[in-house]
XYZ file of C-alpha atoms in Angstrom:
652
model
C 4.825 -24.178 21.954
C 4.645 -27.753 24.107
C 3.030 -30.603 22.143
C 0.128 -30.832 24.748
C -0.704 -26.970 23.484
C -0.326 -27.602 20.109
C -2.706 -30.569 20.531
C -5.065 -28.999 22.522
C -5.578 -25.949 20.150
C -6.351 -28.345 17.135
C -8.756 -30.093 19.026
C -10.612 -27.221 20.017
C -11.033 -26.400 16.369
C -11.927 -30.197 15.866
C -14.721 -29.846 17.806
C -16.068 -27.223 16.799
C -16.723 -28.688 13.177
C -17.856 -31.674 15.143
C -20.356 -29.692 16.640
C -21.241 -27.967 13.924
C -21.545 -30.932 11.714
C -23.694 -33.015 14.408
C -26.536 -29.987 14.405
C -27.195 -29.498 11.069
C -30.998 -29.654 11.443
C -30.883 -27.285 14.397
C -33.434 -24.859 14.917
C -31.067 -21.607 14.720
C -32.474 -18.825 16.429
C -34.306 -15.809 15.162
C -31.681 -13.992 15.723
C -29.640 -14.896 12.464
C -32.898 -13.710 10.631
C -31.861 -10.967 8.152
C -33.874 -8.725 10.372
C -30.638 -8.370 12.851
C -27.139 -7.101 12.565
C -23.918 -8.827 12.301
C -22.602 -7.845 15.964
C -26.211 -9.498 17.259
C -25.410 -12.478 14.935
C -21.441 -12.630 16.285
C -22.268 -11.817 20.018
C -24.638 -14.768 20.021
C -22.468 -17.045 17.896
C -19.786 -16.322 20.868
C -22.419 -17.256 23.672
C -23.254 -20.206 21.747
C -19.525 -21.609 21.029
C -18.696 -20.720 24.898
C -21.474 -22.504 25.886
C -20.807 -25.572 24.261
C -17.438 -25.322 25.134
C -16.021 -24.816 21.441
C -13.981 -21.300 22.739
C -10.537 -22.025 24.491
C -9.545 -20.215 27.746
C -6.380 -18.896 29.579
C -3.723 -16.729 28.388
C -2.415 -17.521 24.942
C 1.356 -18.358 25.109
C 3.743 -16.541 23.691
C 4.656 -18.666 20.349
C 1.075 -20.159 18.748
C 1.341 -23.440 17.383
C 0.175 -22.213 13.965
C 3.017 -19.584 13.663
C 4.678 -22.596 11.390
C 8.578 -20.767 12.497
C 12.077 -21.021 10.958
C 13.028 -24.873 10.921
C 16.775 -25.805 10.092
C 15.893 -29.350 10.110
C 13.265 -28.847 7.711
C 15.420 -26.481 5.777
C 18.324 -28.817 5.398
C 15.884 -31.444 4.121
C 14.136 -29.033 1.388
C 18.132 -28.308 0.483
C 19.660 -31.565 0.342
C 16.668 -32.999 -1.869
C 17.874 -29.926 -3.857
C 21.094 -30.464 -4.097
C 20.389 -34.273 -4.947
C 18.490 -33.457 -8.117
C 21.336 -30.694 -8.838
C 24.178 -32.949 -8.852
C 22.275 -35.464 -10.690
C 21.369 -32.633 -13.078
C 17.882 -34.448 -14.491
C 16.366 -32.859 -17.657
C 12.735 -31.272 -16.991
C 13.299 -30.785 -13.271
C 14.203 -27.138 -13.035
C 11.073 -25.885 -11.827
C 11.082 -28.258 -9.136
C 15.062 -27.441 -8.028
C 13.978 -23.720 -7.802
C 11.269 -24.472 -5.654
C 12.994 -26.949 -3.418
C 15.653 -24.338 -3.080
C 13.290 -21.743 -2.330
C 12.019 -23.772 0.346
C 15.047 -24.283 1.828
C 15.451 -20.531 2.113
C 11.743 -19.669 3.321
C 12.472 -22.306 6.055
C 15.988 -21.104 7.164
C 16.699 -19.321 10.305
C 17.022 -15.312 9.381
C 20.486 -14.595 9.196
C 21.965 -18.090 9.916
C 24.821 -19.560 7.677
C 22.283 -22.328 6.497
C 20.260 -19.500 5.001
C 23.566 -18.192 3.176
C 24.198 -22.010 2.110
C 20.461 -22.376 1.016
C 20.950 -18.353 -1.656
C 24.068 -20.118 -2.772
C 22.364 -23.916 -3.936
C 19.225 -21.525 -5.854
C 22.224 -19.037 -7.420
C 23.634 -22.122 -8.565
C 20.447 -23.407 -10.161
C 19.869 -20.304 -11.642
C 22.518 -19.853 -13.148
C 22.014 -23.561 -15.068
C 18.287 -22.079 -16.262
C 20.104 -18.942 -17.444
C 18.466 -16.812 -15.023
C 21.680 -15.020 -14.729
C 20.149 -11.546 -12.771
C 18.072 -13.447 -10.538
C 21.532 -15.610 -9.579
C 23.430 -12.806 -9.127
C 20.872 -11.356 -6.474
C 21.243 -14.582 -4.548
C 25.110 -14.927 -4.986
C 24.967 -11.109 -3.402
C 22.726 -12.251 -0.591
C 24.232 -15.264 0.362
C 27.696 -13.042 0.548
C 25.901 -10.580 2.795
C 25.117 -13.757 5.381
C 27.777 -16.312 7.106
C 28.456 -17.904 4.086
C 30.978 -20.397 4.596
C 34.779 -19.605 3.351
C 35.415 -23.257 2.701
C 32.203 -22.577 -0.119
C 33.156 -18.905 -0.923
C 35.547 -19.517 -4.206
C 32.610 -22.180 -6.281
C 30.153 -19.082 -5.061
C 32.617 -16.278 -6.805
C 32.666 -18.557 -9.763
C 29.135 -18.736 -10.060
C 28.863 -15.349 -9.809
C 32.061 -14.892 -12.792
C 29.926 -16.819 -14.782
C 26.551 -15.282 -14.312
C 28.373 -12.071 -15.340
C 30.448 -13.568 -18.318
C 26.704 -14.691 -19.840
C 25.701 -11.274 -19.163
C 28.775 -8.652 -20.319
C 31.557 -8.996 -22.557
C 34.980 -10.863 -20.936
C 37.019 -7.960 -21.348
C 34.498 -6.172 -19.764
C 35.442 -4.462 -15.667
C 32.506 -6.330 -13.889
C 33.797 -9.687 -15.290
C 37.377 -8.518 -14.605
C 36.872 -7.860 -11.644
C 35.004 -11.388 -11.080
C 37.855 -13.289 -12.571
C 40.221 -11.688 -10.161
C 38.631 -12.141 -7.060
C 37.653 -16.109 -7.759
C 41.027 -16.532 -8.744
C 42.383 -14.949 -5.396
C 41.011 -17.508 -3.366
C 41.133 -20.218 -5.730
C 44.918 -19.541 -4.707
C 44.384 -20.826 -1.251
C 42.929 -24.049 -2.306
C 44.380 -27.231 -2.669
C 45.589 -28.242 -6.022
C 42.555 -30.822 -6.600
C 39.945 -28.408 -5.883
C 41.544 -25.616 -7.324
C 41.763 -27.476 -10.515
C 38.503 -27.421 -11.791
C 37.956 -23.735 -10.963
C 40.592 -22.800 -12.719
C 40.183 -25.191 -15.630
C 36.336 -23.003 -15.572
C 38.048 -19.622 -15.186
C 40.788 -20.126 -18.399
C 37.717 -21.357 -20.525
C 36.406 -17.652 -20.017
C 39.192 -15.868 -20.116
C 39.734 -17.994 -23.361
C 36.839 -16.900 -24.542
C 35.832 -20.492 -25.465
C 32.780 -19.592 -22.978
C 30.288 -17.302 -24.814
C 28.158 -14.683 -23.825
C 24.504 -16.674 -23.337
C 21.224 -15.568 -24.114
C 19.006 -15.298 -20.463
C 15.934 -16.874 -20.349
C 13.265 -14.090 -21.087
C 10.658 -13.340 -18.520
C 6.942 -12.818 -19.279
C 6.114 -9.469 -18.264
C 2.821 -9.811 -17.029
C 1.417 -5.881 -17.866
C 3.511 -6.036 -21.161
C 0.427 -6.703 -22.903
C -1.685 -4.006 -20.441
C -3.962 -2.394 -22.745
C -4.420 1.747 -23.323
C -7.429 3.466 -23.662
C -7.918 4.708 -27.291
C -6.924 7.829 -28.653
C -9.033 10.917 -27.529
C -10.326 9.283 -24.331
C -11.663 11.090 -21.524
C -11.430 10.248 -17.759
C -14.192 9.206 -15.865
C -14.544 12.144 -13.274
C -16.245 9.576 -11.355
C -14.450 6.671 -11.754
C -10.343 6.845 -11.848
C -8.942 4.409 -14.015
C -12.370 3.818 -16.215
C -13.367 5.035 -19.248
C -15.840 7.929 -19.598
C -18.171 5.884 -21.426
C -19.148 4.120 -18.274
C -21.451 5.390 -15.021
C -22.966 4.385 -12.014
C -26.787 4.309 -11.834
C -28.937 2.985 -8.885
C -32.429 1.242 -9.502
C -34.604 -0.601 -6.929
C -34.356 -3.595 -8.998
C -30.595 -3.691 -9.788
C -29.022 -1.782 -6.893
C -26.218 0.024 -7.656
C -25.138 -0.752 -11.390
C -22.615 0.315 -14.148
C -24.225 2.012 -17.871
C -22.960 2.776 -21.030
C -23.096 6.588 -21.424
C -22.820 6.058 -25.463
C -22.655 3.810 -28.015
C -19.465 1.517 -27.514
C -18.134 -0.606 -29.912
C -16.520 -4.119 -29.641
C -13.003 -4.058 -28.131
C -12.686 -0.911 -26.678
C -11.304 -0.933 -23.134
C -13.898 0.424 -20.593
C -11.191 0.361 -17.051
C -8.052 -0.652 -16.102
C -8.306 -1.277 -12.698
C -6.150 -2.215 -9.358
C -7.576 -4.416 -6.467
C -8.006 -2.713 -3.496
C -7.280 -6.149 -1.725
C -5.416 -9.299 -3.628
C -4.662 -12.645 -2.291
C -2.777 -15.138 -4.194
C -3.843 -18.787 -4.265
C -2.420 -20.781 -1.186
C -0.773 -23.438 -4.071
C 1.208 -20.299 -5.446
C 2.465 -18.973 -2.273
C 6.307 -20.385 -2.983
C 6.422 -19.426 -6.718
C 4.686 -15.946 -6.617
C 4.666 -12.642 -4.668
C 2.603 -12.889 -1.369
C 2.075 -8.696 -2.681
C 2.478 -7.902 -6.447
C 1.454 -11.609 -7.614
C 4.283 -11.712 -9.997
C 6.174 -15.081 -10.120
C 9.564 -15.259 -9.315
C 12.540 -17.337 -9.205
C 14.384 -15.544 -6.540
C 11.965 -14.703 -4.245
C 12.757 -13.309 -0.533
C 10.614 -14.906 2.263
C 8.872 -13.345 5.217
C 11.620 -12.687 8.067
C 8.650 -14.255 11.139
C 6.791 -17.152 9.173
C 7.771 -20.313 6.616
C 4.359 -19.280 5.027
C 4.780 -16.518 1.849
C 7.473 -15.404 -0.739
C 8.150 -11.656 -1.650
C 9.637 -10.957 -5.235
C 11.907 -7.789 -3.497
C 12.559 -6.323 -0.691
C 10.214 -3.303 -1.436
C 7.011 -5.760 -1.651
C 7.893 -7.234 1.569
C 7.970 -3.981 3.078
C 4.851 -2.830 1.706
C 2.774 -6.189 2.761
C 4.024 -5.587 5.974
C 3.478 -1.733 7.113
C -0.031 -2.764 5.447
C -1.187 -6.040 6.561
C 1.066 -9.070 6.956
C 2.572 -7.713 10.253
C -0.798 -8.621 11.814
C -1.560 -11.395 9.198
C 1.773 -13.125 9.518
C 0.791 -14.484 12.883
C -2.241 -16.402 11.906
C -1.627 -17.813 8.035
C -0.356 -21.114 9.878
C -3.828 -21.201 11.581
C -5.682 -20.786 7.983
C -3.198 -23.149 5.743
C -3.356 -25.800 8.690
C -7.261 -25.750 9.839
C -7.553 -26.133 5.877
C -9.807 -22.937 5.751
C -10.099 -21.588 1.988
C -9.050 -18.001 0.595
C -12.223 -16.426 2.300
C -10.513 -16.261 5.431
C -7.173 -14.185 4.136
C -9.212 -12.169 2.296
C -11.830 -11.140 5.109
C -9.117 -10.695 7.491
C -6.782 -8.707 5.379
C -9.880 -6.329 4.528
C -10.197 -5.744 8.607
C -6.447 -4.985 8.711
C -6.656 -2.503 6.053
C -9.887 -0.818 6.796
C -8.703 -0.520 10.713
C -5.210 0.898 9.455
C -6.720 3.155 7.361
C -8.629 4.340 9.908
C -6.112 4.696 12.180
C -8.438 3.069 15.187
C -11.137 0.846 16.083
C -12.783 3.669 17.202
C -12.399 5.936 14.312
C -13.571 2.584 12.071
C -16.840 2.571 14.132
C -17.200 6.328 13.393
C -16.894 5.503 9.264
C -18.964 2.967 9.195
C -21.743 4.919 10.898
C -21.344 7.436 8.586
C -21.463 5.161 5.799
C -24.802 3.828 7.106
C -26.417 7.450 7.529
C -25.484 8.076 3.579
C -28.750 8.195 1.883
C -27.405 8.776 -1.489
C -27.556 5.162 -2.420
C -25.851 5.684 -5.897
C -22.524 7.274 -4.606
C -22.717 5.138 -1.381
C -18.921 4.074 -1.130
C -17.730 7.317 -2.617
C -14.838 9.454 -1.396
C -14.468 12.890 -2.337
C -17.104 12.235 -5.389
C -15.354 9.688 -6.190
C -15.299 5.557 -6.354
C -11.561 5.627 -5.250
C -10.339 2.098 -5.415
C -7.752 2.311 -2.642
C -10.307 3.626 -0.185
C -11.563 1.065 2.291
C -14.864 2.784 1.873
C -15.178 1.368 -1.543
C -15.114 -2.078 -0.715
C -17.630 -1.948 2.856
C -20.059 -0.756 0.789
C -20.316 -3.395 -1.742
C -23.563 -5.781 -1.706
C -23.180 -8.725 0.791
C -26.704 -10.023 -0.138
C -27.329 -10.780 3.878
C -30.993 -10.197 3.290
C -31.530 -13.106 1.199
C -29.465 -15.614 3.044
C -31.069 -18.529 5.033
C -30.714 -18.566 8.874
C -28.333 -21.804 8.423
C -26.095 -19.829 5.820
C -25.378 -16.673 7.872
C -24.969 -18.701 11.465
C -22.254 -20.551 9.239
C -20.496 -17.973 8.412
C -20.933 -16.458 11.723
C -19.111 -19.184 13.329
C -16.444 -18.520 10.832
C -15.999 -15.286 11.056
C -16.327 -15.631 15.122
C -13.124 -18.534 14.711
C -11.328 -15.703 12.715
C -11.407 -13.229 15.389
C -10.830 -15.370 17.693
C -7.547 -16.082 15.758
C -6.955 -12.507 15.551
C -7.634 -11.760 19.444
C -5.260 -14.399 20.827
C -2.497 -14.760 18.477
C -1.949 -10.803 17.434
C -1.913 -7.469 18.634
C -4.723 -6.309 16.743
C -6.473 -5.009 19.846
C -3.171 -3.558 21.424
C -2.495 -7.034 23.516
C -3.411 -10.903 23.131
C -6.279 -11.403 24.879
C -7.376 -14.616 26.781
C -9.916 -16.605 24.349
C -12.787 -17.252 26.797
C -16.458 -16.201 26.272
C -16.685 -13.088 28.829
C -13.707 -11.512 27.666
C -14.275 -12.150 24.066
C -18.024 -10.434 25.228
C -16.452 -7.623 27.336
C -13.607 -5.982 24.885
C -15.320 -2.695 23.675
C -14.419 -4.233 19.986
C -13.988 -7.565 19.455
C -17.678 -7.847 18.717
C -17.427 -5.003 16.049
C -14.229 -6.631 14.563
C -15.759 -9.908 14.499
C -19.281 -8.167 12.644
C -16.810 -6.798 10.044
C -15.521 -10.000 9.233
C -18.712 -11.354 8.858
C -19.515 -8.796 6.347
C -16.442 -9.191 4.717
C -16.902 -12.947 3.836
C -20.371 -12.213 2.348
C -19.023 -9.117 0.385
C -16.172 -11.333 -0.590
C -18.869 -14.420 -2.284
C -20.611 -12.487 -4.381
C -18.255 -9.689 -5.368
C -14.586 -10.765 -5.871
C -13.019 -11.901 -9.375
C -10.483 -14.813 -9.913
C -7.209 -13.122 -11.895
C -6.028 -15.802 -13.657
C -2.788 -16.815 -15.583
C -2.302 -18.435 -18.505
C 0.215 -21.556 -18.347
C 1.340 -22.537 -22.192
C 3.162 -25.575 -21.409
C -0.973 -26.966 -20.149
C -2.215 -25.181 -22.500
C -5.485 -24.200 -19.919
C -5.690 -21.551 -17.570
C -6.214 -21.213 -13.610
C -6.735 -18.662 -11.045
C -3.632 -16.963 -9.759
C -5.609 -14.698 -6.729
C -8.911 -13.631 -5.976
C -9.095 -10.174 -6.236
C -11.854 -7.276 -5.139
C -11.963 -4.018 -7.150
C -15.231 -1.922 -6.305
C -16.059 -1.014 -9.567
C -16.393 -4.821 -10.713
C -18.169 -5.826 -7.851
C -21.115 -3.033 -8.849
C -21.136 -5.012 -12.607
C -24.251 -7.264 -12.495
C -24.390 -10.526 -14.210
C -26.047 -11.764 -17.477
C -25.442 -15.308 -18.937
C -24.710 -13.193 -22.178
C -21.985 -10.991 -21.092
C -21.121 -7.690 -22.732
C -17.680 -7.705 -21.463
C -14.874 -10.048 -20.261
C -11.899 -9.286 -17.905
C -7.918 -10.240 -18.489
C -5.362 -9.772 -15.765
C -2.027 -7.812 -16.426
C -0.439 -8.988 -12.825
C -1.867 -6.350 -10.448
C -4.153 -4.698 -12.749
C -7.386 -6.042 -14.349
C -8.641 -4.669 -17.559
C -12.167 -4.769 -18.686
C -12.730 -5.020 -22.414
C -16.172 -5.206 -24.555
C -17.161 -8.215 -26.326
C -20.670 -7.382 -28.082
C -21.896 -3.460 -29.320
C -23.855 -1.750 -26.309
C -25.967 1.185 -26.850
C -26.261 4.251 -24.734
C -28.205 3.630 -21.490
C -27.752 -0.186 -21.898
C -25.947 -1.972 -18.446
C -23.029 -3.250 -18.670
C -22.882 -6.812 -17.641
C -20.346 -9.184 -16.754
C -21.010 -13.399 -15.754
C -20.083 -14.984 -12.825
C -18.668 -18.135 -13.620
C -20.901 -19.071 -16.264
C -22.758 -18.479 -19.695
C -25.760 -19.881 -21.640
C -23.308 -21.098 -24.286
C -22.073 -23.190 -21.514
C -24.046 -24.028 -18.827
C -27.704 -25.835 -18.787
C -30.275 -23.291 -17.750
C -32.013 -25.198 -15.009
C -27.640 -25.445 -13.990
C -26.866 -21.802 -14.306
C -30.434 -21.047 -11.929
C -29.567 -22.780 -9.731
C -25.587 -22.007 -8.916
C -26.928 -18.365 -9.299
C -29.647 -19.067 -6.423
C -27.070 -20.718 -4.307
C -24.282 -18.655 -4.795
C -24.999 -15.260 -6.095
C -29.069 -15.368 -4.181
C -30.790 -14.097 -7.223
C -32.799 -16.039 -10.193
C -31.389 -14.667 -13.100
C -33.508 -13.194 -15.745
C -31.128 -12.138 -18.584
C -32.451 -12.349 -22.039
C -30.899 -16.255 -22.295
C -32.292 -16.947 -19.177
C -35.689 -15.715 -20.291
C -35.572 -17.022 -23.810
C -34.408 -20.279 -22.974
C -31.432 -20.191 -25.250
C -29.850 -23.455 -26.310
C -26.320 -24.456 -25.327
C -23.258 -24.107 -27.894
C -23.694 -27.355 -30.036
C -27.146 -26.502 -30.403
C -27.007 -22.906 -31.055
C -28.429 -21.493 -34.764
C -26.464 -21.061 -37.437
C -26.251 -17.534 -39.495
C -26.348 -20.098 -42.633
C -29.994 -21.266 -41.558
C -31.073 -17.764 -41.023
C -32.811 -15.752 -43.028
C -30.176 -13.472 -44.843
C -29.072 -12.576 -48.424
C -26.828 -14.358 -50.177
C -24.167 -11.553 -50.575
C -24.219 -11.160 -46.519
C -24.002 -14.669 -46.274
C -20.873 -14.794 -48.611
C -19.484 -11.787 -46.481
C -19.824 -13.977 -43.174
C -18.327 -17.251 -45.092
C -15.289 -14.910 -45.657
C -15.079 -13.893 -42.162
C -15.469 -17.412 -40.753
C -12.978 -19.001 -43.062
C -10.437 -16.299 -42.144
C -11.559 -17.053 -38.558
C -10.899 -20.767 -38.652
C -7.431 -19.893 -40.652
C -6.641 -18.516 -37.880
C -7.653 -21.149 -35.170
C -5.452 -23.790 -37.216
C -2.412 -21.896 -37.189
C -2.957 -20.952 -33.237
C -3.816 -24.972 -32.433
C -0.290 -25.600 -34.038
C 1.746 -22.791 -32.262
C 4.092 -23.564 -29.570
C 2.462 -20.035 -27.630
C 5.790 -18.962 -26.907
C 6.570 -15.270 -25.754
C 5.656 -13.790 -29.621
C 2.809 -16.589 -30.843
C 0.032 -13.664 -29.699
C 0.444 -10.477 -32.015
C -1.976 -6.932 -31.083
C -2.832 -7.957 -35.006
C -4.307 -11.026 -33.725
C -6.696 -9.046 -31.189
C -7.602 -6.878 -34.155
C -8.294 -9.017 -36.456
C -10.293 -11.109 -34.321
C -12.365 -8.095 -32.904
C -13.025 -6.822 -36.951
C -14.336 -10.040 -37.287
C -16.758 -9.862 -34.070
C -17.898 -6.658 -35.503
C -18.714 -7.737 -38.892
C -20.790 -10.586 -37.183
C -22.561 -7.910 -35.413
C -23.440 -5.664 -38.323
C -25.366 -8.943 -40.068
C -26.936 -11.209 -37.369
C -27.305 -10.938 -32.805
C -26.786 -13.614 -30.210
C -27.956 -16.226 -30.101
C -25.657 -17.432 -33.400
C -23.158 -20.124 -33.134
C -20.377 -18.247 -35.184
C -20.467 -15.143 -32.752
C -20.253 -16.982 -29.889
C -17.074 -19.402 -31.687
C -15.188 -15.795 -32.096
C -15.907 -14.347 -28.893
C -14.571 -17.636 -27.409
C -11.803 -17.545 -29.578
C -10.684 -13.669 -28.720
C -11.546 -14.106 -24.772
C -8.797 -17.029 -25.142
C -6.349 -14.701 -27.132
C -6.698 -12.292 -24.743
C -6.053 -14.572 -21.786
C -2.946 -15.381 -23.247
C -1.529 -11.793 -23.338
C -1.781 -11.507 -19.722
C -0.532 -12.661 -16.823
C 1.358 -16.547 -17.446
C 2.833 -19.306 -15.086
C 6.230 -19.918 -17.097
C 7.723 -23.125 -16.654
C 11.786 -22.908 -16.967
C 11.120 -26.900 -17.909
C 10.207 -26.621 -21.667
């Protein structure tokens, strides 16, 4: 795309947040009441931006500016910073080779011999981390490309030596290796063929020994099983039995505990039905699985996402990033957050699942003319996760929205099909982007409704899966993820559970007793421990749109410095020696974690047990709110953060 188009597209965006900016005191119309329906509330939006001019016009060219290509220049700069920091071989810089080297690749023309070069400069750093499987994937794939002959014999020899750390000398693969480097070594001149050699006899010699890889955190190594004797949820696939779905008046559509459940049993293990990764971690992890890699495969059309194999790519593409590919340059450059991705991937799937627009419009009527509210979102009787269904049906909390809220997002969500109408194929051709034929398509409107709903669903519903990173020693959030059972949790500032994320999965363990008929509740970002109660009202009111009236909330409980003692309670003194034990065993414990390195091993399942005997001793004696039950549930929601997913550095 010509400069003048490029320029011309951001400036249309521009405006538009001018525009929107200059009239925030304006009188919206009645229309954006939560009396009216998101097409009203998208058809308007339209008129509006056309009317103000904030909608471009034409025919949309043929390559958007926001497709972010191949770029060999850019490639060859990624790569030669690489190479830089290679040859100069600086301690504590792996992580940032790999990624420059990935780079390189994600940017490379598909199939060009710069591509090839760019698999042979990350096999090469792989092989100095000791990643020895991941280098011999690239040393295959840069083989399989024009990689050049002048290159080929240092490329064999990488390879000899990935294999030599990995197999015995005498072994046929390594053989084999030897052989073949030393062929071509043959055809070199004597003072390049003398270092290769000088390499290859050191092997042979065995003076080059077998090297232990570097060991990969398996982020569902750690996923937890439900206990022995458990019994499927008929309802609910992949949750325990001990859990339902109730509806109320007052709390919607809400999960219960069907019997008494203890502390630390393991109530779901759950897939998202949609996951996006954080934008920062789209060159380190899996655009589709989440897992981080260090030879990751990029996207064939954009610069933009990282696969971890072949088969992930393939999936994300036959289900969404064939359509999504074309506009994640639009998001990542107009700066618009995760809501975006995740509201458009949502359309993708539900319209793919559906096989049509028209087919979508059918389901969603249907959906609407349910009038079972409890199994609303069901699918053959039951709450089946990988059913678009599940996730439409979630709360979007329109009704108690302002009018300046839901035009917002209505702009946003009219921007994103906008996107989606003149840079894909979404509604079988690119379509022009002015106001009447953005008005006239039979669906744009209903796609652009749908999005609406899916950024509200999306606020209030999704989790953050996050990953543990030991060399910070803190945590952070590798996606946002929606799973439909979750999103029907309801939040109390004194949870009676706490999630962990396994890569894909997210498992839902209890942290506090709950008796039969008692809900099950989650919190959303905070707890009275915490968070200030006049705080926690108030991010509740602006984010979630309820007042919160959990017992904390109610009972004013004080924050963690502040909180009672079970010393300065009322108890007898052989219950008070009983909880001195526990405590001193407990802070035992926290000394010897404090000086651990956290290392693959430093988190044991004896840990978790330990610390969840503890939590139920504390139980049997004294209830929230107590100081020393909330220091142990603090201290076993960390501990089980660190047996899921991690971000490994290869720089310790």
């Amino acid at each position: 795309m010509a400069t003048s188009d490029q320029e011309a597209i951001q400036d249309h965006f521009s405006r538009i947040r001018e525009w929107l900016n200059a009239h925030r005191d304006l009188s919206y119309p009645e229309i954006f009441s939560p009396l009216y329906n998101d097409e009203d509330r998208i058809r308007l939006t339209i008129a509006i931006l056309g009317e103000h001019s904030l909608l471009g016009g034409g025919t949309p060219t043929e390559k958007s500016a926001y497709a972010l290509g191949k770029d060999l220049n850019l490639s060859q700069i990624h790569g030669s910073s690489a190479d830089h920091l290679l040859r100069h071989r600086k301690r504590a810089k792996h992580d940032i080779v790999i990624q420059l080297c990935t780079l390189a690749i994600m940017c490379a023309p598909v199939d060009s011999q710069e591509l090839a070069i760019a698999y042979g400069r990350r096999a090469e750093a792989l092989l100095q981390v000791k990643l020895y499987e991941d280098c011999l994937k690239d040393v295959e794939r840069a083989v399989k490309l024009e990689y050049p002959p002048s290159l080929m014999t240092k490329l064999l020899l990488i390879k000899t030596r990935a294999l030599a750390s990995l197999f015995e000398v005498d072994s046929i693969i390594v053989e084999k290796a030897i052989e073949e480097t030393k062929a071509l070594a043959k055809e070199m001149s004597g003072n390049k063929r003398g270092p290769i050699t000088y390499v290859l006899n050191q092997i042979i010699s065995g003076k080059v020994k077998r090297s232990n890889h570097v060991v990969k955190w398996n982020d569902e190594g750690s996923l937890p099983d439900f206990p022995p004797g458990h019994v499927d949820n008929a309802e609910l696939p992949g949750a325990s039995a001990a859990i339902a779905i109730r509806y109320s008046g007052k709390y919607g559509r809400h999960v219960v505990a069907t019997r008494d459940i203890d502390v630390g049993e393991v109530l779901a293990v759950q897939m998202p039905y949609a996951a996006v990764l954080e934008l920062d971690r789209r060159n380190t992890n899996c655009w589709y699985c989440l897992k981080q890699t260090w030879s990751g495969i990029p996207c064939d059309e954009c610069v933009t996402v990282l696969f971890c194999s072949e088969e992930c790519k393939e999936r994300a593409w036959s289900e969404f990033h064939d359509i999504e590919c074309n506009i994640l340059g639009f998001i990542i450059t107009e700066k618009m957050d995760i809501t975006a991705i995740m509201s458009a991937r949502l359309l993708i799937k539900g319209w793919r699942e559906a096989g049509s627009w028209e087919r979508l419009k059918e389901n969603m009527e249907a959906i609407e003319s349910n009038s079972d509210l409890r199994t609303k979102g069901f699918t053959s009787n039951i709450l089946d996760s990988k059913k678009y269904t599940s996730i439409i049906t979630l709360s979007a909390c329109t009704e108690k929205r302002s009018m300046e809220d839901l035009f917002r997002l209505s702009v946003g969500a009219t921007t994103l099909v906008y996107t989606l109408a003149t840079m894909t194929t979404i509604f079988g051709e690119k379509l022009a982007g002015d106001r009447d034929v953005l008005l006239s398509h039979p669906w744009v409107v209903f796609a652009g409704s749908i999005l609406l709903k899916h950024t509200q669903i999306h606020s209030v519903n999704s989790q953050m899966a996050c990953e543990w990173d030991p060399k910070a020693g803190s945590s952070w959030t590798r996606a946002m993820v929606l799973i439909p059972l979750y999103g029907l949790i309801n939040h109390s500032c004194d949870p009676s559970v706490n999630y962990t994320s396994h890569g894909r999965y997210m498992a839902l363990h209890t942290i506090r007793p709950i008796k039969k008929g008692e809900q099950i509740f989650d919190h959303r970002g905070v707890s009275f421990a915490s968070v200030p109660y006049a705080q926690r009202q108030l991010q509740r009111r602006q984010l979630f749109f309820f007042m919160c009236d959990c017992l904390p909330c109610q009972q004013n409980w004080p924050e963690f410095n502040d909180l009672p003692s079970y010393s300065e309670m009322d108890l007898p003194k052989s219950v008070v020696e009983t909880l001195d034990t526990i405590m001193c065993s407990h802070n035992v414990f926290n000394i010897m974690q404090s000086r651990s390195t956290l290392d693959n091993s430093s988190v044991t399942p004896l840990s978790l047990v330990v610390l969840i005997e503890n939590l139920k001793e504390l139980y049997k004696y004294v209830q929230q709110p107590c100081r020393e039950i909330e220091e142990v549930v603090r201290t076993l929601e960390h501990i089980w953060l660190q047996t899921g997913s991690r971000c490994q550095s290869l720089d310790s």
